[in-house]
Coordinates of C-alpha atoms in Angstrom, one line a residue:
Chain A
X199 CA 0.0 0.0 0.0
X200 CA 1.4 3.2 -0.9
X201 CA -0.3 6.0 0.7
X202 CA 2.3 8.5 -1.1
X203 CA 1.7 8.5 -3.9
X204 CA -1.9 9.5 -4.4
X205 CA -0.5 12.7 -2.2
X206 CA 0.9 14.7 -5.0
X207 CA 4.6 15.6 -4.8
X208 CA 5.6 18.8 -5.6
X209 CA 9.1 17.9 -5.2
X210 CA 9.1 15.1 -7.1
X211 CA 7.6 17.2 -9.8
X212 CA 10.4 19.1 -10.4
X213 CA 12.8 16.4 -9.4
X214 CA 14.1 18.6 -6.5
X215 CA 15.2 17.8 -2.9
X216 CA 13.1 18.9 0.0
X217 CA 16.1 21.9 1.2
X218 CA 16.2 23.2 -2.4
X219 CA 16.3 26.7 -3.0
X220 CA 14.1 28.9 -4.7
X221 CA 16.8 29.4 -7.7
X222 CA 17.3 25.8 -8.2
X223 CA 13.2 25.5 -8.2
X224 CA 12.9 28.0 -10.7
X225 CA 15.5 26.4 -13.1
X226 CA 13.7 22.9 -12.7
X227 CA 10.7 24.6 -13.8
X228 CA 11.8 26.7 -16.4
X229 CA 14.0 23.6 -18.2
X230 CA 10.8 21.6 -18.0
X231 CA 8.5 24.1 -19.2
X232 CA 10.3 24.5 -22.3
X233 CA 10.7 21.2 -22.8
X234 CA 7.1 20.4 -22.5
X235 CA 5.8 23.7 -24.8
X236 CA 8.3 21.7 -27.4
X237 CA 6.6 18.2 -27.4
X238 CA 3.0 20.3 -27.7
X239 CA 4.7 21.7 -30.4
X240 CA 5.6 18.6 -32.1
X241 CA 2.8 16.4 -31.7
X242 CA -0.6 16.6 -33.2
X243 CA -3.2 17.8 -30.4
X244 CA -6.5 15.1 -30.1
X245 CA -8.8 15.5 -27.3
X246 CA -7.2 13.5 -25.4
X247 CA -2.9 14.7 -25.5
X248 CA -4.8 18.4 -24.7
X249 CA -5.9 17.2 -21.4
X250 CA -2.5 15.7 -20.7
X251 CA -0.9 18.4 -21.3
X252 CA -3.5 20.7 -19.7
X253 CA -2.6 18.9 -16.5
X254 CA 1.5 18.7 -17.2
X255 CA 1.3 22.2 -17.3
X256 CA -0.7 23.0 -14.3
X257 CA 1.0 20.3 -12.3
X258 CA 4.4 22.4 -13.5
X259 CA 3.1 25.7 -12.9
X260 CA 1.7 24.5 -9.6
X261 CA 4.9 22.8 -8.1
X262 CA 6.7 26.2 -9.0
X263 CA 4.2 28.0 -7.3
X264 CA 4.2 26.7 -4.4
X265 CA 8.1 26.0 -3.9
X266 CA 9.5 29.4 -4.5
X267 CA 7.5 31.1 -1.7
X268 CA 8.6 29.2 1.5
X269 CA 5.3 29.8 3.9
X270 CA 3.0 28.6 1.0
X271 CA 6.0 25.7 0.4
X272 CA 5.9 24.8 4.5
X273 CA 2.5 24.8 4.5
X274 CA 2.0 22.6 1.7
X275 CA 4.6 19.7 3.4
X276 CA 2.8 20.1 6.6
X277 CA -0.5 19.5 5.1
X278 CA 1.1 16.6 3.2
X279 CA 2.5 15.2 6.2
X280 CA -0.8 15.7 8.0
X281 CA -3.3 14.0 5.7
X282 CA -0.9 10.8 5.2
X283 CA -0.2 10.5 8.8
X284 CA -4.2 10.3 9.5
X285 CA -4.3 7.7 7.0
X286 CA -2.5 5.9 8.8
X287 CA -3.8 6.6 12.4
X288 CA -7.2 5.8 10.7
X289 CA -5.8 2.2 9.0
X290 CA -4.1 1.2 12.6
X291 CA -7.7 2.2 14.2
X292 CA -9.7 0.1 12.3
X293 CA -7.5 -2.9 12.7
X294 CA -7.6 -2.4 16.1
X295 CA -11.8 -2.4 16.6
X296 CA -13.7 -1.0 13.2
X297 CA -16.8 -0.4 15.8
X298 CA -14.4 2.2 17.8
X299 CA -15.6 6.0 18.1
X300 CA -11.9 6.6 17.4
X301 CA -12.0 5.0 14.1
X302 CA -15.2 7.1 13.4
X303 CA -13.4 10.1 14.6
X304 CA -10.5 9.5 12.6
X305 CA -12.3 8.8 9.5
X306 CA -14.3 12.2 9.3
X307 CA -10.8 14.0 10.8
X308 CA -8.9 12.2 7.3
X309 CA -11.9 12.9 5.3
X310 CA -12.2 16.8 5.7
X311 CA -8.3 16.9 5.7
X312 CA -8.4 14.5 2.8
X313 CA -10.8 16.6 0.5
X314 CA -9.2 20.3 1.7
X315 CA -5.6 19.0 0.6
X316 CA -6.9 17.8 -2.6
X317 CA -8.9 20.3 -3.5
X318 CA -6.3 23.2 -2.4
X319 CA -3.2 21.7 -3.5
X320 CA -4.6 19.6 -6.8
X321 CA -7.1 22.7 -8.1
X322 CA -7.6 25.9 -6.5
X323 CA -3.3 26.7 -6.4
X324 CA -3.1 24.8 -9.5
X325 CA -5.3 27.9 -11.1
X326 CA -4.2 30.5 -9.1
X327 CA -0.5 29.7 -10.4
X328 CA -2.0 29.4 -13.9
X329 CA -2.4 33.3 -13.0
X330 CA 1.0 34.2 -11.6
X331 CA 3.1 36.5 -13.6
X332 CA 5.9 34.1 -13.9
X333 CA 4.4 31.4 -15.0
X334 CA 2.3 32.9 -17.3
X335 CA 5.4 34.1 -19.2
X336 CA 6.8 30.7 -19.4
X337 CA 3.7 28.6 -20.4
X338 CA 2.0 30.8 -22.2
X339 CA -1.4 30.0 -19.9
X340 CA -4.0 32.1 -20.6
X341 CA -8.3 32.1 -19.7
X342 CA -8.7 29.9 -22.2
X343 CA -6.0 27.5 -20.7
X344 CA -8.0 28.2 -17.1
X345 CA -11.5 27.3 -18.5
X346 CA -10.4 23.9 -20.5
X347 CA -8.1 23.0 -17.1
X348 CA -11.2 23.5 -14.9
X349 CA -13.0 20.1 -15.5
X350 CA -9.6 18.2 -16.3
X351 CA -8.4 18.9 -12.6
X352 CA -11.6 18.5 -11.1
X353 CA -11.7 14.8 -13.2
X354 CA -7.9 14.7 -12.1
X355 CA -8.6 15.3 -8.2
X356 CA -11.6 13.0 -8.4
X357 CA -9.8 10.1 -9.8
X358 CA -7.0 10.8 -7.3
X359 CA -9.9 10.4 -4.5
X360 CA -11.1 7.5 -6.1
X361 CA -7.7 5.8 -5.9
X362 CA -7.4 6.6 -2.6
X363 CA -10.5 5.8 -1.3
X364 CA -9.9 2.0 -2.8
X365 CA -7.3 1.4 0.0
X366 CA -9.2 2.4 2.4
X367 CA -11.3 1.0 5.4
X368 CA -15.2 0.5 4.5
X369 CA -17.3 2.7 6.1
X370 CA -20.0 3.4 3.5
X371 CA -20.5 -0.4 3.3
X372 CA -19.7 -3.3 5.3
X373 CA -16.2 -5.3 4.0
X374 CA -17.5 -7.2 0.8
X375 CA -16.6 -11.1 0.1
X376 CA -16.3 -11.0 -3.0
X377 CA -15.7 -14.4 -5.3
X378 CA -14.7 -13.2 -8.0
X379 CA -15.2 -17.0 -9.8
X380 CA -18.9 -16.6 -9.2
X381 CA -18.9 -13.0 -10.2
X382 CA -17.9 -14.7 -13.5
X383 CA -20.6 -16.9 -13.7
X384 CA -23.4 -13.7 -12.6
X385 CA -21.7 -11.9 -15.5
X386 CA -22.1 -15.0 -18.0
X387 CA -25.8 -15.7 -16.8
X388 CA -26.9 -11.7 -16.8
X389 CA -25.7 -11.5 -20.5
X390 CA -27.6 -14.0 -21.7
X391 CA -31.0 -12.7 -20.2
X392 CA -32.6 -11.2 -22.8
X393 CA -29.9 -12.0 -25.6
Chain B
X295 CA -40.9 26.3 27.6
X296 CA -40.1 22.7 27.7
X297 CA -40.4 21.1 24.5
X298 CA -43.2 19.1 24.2
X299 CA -41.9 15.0 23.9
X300 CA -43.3 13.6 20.7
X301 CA -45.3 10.1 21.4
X302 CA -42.9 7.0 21.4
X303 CA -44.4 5.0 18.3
X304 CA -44.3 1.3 18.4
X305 CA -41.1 -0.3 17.0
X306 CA -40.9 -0.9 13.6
X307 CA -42.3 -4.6 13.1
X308 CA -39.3 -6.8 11.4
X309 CA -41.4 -8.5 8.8
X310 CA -42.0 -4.8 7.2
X311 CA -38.2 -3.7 7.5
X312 CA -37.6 -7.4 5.6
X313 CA -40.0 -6.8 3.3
X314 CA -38.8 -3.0 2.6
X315 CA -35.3 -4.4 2.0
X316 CA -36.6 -7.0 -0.4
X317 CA -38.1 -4.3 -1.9
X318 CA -35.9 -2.1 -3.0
X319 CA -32.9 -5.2 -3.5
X320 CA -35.7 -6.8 -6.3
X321 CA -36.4 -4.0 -7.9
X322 CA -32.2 -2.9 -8.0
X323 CA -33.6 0.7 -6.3
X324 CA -30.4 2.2 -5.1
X325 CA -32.3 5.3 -4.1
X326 CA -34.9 3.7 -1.8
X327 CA -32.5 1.6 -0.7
X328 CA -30.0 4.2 0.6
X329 CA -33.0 5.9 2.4
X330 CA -34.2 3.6 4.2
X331 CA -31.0 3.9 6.5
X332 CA -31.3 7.8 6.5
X333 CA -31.6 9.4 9.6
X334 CA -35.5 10.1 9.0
X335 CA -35.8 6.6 7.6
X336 CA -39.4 5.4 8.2
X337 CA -37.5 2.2 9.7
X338 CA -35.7 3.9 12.1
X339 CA -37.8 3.8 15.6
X340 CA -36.7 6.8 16.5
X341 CA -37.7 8.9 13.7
X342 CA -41.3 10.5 13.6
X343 CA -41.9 9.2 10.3
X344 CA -44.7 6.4 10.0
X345 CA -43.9 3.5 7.4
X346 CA -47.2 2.3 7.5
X347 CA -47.9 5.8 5.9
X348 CA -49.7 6.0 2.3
X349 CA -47.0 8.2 1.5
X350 CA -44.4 5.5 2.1
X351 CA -46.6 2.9 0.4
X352 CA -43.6 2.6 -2.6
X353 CA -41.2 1.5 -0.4
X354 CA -42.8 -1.5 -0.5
X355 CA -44.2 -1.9 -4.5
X356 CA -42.5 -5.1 -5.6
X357 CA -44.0 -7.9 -7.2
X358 CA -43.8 -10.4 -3.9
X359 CA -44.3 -13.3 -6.9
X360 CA -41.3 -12.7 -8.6
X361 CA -38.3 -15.0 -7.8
X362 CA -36.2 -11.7 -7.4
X363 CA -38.2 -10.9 -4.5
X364 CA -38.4 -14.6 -3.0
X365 CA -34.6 -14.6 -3.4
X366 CA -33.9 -10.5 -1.6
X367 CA -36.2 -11.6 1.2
X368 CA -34.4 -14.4 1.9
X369 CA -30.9 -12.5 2.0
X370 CA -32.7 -10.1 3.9
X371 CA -34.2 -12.1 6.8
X372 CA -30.5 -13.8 7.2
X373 CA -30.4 -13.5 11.4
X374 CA -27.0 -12.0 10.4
X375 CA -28.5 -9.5 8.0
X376 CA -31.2 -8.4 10.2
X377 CA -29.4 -7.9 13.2
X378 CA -26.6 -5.8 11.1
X379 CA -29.8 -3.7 10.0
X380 CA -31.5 -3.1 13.1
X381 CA -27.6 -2.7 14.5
X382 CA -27.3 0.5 11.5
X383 CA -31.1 1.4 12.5
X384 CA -30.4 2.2 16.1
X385 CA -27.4 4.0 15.1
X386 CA -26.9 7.9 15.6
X387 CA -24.7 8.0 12.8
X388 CA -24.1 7.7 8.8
X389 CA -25.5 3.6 8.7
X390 CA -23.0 1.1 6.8
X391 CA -25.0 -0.3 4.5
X392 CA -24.8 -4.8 4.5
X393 CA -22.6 -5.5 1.5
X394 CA -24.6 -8.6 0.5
X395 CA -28.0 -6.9 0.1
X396 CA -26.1 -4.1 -1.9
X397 CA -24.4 -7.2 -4.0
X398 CA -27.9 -8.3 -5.0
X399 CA -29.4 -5.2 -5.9
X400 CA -26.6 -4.4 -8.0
X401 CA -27.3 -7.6 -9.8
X402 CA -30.7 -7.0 -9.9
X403 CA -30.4 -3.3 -11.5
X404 CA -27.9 -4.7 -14.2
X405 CA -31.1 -7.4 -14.8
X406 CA -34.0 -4.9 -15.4
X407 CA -31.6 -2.1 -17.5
X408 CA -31.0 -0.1 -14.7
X409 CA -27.5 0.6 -14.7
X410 CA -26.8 4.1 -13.6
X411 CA -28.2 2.2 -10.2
X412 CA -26.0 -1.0 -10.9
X413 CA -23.3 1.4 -11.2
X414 CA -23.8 3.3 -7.5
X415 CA -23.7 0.2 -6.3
X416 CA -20.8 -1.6 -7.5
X417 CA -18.7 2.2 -7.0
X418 CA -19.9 1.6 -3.1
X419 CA -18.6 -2.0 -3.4
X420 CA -15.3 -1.0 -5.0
X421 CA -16.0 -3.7 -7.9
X422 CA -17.3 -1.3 -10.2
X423 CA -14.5 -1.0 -12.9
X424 CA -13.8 -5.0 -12.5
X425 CA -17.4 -5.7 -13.3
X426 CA -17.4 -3.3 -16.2
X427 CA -14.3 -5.1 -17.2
X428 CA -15.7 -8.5 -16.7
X429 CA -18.7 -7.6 -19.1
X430 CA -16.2 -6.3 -21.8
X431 CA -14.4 -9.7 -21.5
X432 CA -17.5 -11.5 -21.8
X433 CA -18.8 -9.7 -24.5
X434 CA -15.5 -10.4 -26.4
X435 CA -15.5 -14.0 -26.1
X436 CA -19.7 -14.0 -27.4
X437 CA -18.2 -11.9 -30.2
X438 CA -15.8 -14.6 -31.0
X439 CA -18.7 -17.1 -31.1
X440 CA -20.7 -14.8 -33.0
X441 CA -23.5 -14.7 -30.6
X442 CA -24.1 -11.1 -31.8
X443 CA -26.9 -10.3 -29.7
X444 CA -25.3 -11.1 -26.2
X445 CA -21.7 -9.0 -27.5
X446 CA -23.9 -6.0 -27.9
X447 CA -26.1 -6.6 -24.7
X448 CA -22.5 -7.0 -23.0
X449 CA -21.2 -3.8 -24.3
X450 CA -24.2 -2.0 -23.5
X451 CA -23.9 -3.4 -19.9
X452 CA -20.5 -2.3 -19.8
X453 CA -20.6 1.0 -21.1
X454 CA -23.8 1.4 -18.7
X455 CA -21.8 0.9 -15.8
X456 CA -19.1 4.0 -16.4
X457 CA -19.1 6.4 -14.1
X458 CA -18.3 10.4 -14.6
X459 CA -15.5 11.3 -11.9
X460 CA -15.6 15.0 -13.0
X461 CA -19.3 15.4 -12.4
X462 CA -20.1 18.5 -10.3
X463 CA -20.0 18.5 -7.1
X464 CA -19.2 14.6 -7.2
X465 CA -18.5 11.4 -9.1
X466 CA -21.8 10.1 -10.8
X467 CA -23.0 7.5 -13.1
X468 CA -22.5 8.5 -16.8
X469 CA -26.0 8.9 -18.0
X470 CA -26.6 8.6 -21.9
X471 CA -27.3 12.2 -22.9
X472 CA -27.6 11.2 -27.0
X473 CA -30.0 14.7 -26.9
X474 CA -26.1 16.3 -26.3
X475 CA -24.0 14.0 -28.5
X476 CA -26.6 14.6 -31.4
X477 CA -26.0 18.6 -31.4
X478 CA -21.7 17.6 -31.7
X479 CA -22.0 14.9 -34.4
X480 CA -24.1 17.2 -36.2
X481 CA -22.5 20.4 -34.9
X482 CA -20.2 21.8 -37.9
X483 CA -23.2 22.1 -41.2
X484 CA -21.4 20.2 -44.1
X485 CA -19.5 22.4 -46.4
X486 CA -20.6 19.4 -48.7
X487 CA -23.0 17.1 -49.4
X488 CA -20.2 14.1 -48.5
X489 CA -19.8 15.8 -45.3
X490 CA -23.2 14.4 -43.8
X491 CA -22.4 12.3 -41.4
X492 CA -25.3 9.9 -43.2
X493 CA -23.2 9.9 -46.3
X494 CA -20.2 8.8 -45.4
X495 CA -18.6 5.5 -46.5
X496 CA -20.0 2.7 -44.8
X497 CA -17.0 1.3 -42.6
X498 CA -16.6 5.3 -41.8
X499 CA -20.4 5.6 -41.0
X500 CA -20.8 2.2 -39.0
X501 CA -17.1 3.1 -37.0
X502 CA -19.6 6.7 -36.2
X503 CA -22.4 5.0 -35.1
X504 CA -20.5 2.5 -33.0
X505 CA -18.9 5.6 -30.5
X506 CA -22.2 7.3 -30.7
X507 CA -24.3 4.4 -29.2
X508 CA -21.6 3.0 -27.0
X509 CA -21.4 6.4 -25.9
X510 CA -17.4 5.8 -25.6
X511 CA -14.7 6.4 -27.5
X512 CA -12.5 3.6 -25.3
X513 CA -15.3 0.8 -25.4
X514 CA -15.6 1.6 -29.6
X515 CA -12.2 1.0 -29.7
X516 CA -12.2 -2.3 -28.5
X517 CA -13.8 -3.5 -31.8
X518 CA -11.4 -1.8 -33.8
X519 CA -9.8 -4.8 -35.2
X520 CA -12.9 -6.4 -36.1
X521 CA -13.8 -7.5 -40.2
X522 CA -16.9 -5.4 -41.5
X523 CA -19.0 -7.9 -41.4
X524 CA -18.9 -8.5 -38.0
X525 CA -18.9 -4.7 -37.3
X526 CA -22.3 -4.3 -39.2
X527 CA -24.2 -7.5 -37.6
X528 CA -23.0 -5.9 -34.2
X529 CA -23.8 -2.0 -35.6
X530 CA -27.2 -3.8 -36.2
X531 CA -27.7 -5.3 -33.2
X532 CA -26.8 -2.2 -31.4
X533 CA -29.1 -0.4 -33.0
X534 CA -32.4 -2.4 -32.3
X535 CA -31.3 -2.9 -28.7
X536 CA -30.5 0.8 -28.2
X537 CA -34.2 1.5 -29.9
X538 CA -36.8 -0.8 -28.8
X539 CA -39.0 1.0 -30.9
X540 CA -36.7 1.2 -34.3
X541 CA -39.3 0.2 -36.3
X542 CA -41.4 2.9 -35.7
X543 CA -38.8 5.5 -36.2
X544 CA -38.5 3.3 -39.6
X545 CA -42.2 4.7 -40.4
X546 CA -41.4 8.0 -39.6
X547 CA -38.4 8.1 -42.0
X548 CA -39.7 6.7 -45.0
X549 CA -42.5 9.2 -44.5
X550 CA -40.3 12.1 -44.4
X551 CA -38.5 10.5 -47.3
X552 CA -41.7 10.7 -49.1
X553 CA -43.0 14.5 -48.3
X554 CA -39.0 15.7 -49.4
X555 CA -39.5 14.0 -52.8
X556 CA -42.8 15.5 -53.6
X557 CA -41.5 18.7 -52.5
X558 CA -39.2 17.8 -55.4
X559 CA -35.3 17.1 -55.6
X560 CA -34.4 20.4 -55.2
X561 CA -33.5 20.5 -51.5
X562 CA -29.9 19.9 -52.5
X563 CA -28.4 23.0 -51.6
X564 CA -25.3 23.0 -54.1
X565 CA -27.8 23.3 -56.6
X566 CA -29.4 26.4 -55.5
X567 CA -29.2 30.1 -54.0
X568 CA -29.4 30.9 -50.6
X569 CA -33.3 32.2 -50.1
X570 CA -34.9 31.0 -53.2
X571 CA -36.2 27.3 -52.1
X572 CA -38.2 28.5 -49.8
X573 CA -40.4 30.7 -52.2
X574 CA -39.8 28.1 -55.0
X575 CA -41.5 25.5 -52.7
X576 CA -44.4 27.6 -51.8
X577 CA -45.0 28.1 -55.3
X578 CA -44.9 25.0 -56.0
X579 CA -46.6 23.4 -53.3
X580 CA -49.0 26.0 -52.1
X581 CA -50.3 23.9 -49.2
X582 CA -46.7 22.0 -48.5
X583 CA -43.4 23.6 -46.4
X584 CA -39.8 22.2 -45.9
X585 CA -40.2 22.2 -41.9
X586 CA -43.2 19.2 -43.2
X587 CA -40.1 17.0 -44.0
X588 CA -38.4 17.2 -40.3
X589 CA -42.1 16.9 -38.9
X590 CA -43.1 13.6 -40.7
X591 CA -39.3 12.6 -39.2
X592 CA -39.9 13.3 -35.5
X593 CA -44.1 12.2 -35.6
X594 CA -45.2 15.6 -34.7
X595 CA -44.5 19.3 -35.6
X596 CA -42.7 21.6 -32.8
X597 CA -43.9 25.4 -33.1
X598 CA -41.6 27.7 -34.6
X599 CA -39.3 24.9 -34.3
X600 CA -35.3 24.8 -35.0
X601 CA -33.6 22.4 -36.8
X602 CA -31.7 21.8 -33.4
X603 CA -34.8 21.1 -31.5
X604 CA -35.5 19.0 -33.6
X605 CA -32.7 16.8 -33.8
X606 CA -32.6 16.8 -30.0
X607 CA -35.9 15.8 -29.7
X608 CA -35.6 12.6 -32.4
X609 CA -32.3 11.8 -30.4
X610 CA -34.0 11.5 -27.4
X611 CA -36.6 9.3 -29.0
X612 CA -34.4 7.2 -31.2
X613 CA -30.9 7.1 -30.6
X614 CA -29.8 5.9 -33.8
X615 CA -32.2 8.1 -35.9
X616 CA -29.2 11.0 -36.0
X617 CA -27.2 8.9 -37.8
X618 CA -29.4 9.2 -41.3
X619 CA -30.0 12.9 -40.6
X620 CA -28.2 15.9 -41.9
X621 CA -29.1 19.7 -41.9
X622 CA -30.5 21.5 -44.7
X623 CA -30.3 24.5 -45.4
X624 CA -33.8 25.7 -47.4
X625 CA -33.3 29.8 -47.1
X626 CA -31.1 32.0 -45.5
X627 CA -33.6 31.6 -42.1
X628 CA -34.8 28.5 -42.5
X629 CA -32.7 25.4 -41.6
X630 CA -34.5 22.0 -41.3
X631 CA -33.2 18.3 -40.5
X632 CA -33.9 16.1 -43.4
X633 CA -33.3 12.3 -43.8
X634 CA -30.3 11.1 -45.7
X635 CA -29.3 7.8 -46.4
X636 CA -26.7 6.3 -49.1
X637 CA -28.6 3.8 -51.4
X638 CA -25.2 1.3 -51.3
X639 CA -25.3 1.0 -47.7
X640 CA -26.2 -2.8 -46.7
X641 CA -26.4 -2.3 -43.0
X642 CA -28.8 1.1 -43.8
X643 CA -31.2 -1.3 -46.3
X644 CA -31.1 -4.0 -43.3
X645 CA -32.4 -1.3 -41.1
X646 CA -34.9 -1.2 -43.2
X647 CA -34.8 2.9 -44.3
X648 CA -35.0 2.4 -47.7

């Protein structure tokens, strides 16, 4: 189970340490920018490559956005710190006694931490970068940009809740047992009804 | 002032919290279902409401004969079941809903066609995308033995269970919206008459059809590598099971093919000037207009109708019927959606529209 990587990395992003320095942040971003405007460049855009690189570039113009300025970059880590550490809590919980007030606790605590983290740090900064003077020079991101990136990170953020709601404890439902041979069989007698 | 305490009503008898259950797990009624463990369920015995209430009377509207219902009952009056359920009842607190009733009435919703509700219920399950997956892989393999009509019921299962993660404010079923998807096929007018989405090549017009009722790009795909012949039985298929009630739309359009050829041939607008058809026509046909031709289409007229409404409309009635439209045209105010077929087309003779 990795609970990491569903947080989004900034860091990792760029490819930069956790002590780098606002200079090395900005060169990261800058190199990878360019690279990036030149495969859009070079590629014929479908539907599909446009949201990609919708999302390439906001992810880009995000992880600069957020590194360079070091409260908004401290903040960020602590809030990434925070919502994978009540995974956990909430995971050790629930193997301890599911029924527990603590567990329920801990679930609603994640939740609300869970949904502010991903919808500050995976949409709302990743549009208010899209406006910052800096990286509007280097990407070029304009409203037009802002209104097609709206519903690809709200479909991004939603599939990154999705992932992580997979590995987690069932609370909407009670565990499932699910056989997945006799699945097969519902499957093969539910197509031919009808057929 | 002391509130006054609202009488204690008797407990909720367990026969009519079974039978609720069944219920809604027969039918595949995700929506009942889920309210029945609300906080102001009916069930709950400490909610004001009344189950035995006229107004709560379709909480309990399922055919008791049906083996469905024999075999939800059953789940539901499992002492394990009911004591999980009166366990979520007593609760003050979001309920966790029993995974095996869930189970079933996911089953049951893909059985009666109702998959937006199979869908809910597999997301809640976490199965959903392996399900979907499952009927894909299915639906291959009936492919393979050519049992057309169980492919395309497979696909249609499959595609039925998707689920829209960037719907606002959350994740929801994909719901077939061919009313939308009608308005973008036929969004850019043809510059020419080989343009119309009607007139393209057949391989080209059953590869359109196939991502317009699949109503995905990804699961049209899959049949990519299929011959022609097989892609037109399936096409077909897919076309009959998406429109129960194809052979009335079949009426409609030979009809309409019959009013636009005694208005005369010449609706084809390469032939003529903007703003001259129109006053041709009512020359010619005193008693006759265009806007008869997209009326006879749809069954009925729409007042001071668009060509737009109209497509929308015949979309929403039959699917498939978009796909042997195209725009027209008649004046430089007057556009109308007339029927348009190729006359080497196998799989549009099969369909019976010429």
């Amino acid at each position: 189970m990795s609970t990491e990587s569903s947080y989004i990395n900034y860091l990792e992003v760029l490819e930069m340490p956790e002590d780098c320095k606002s200079g090395e942040a900005i060169r990261a971003y800058k190199k990878k920018m360019k690279d990036l405007v030149i495969e859009i460049a070079r590629v014929e855009i479908t539907e599909e490559r446009r949201s990609t690189f919708l999302l390439e570039m906001a992810r880009l113009n995000a992880a600069y956005y957020i590194l360079r300025d070091k409260d908004l970059r401290e903040k960020y880590l602590a809030d990434r710190a925070q919502v994978m550490q009540l995974e956990e809590e909430w995971h050790a919980t629930v193997e301890k006694n599911p029924d527990s007030e603590d567990a329920d606790r801990l679930r609603r605590s994640y939740d609300s931490v869970l949904r502010h983290f991903l919808s500050t740090y995976m949409e709302e900064l990743m549009l208010e970068a899209g406006r910052d003077k800096e990286c509007v020079e280097a990407s070029h991101w304009d409203a037009a940009h802002e209104r097609l990136a709206t519903r690809v990170l709200r479909h991004y953020r939603q599939q990154l809740y999705r992932e992580i709601h997979e590995r987690l404890p069932y609370y909407e439902v009670t565990q499932p047992k699910i056989n997945w041979d006799e699945r097969k069989q519902v499957v093969a007698e539910l197509l031919k009804v009808g057929a | 002032m002391a509130k006054k305490a609202q009488p204690q009503k008797p407990p909720v008898a367990q026969d009519i919290i079974d039978a609720c259950l069944a219920s809604a797990v027969a039918e595949g009624d995700i929506v009942n279902f889920r309210f029945l463990f609300l906080s102001y369920s009916p069930l709950r015995n400490d909610s004001s409401e009344e189950i035995t209430a006229d107004k709560y009377a379709y909480l309990r509207t399922a055919d008791t004969s049906t083996q469905r219902y024999a075999d939800a009952l059953a789940r539901a009056s499992v002492g394990e079941v009911r004591q999980w359920v009166q366990k979520q009842l007593d609760k003050n607190g979001p309920a966790q809903l029993p995974a095996d009733l869930l189970l079933l009435l996911g089953d049951n919703a893909v059985l009666l066609g109702k998959y937006t509700a199979a869908a809910q219920a597999y997301e809640l399950l976490r199965i959903r995308r392996r399900m979907q997956e499952e009927f894909f892989v299915q639906a291959d393999a009936a492919l393979d033995r050519n049992e057309i009509a169980q492919a395309v019921r497979g696909y249609l299962i499959a595609t039925g269970l998707a689920y829209d993660y960037a719907a606002f404010p959350e994740p929801l079923p994909t719901v077939p919206d061919f009313h939308n998807k009608a308005l973008i096929l036929h969004a850019e007018y043809p510059k020419s008459i080989e343009e119309c989405v009607a007139l393209q090549p057949e391989e080209n017009h059953l590869r359109t059809a196939l991502s317009y009722l699949l109503l995905s790009p990804e699961a049209a795909a899959r049949l990519q590598t299929r011959s022609l012949e097989t892609l037109r039985a399936f096409v077909l298929e897919l076309v009959r099971q998406r429109d129960p009630e194809w052979d009335l739309f079949v009426k409609q359009y030979r009809q309409s093919c019959e009013v636009m050829r005694e208005l005369g041939e010449h609706i084809d607008r390469n032939n003529l000037e903007a703003g001259s058809l129109a006053d041709e026509a009512a020359e010619q046909q005193q008693t006759r207009h265009p806007e008869e031709i997209s009326e006879a289409l749809l069954g009925r007229k729409i007042e001071k109708g668009e060509w737009w409404q109209y497509m929308k409309e015949l979309a929403y009635n039959h699917a498939p019927a978009v796909l042997f439209v195209s725009r027209q045209a008649i004046s430089k105010d007057l556009e109308i959606v007339v029927p348009r077929h190729r006359s080497d087309s196998v799989w549009v003779r099969e369909l019976g529209l010429y």
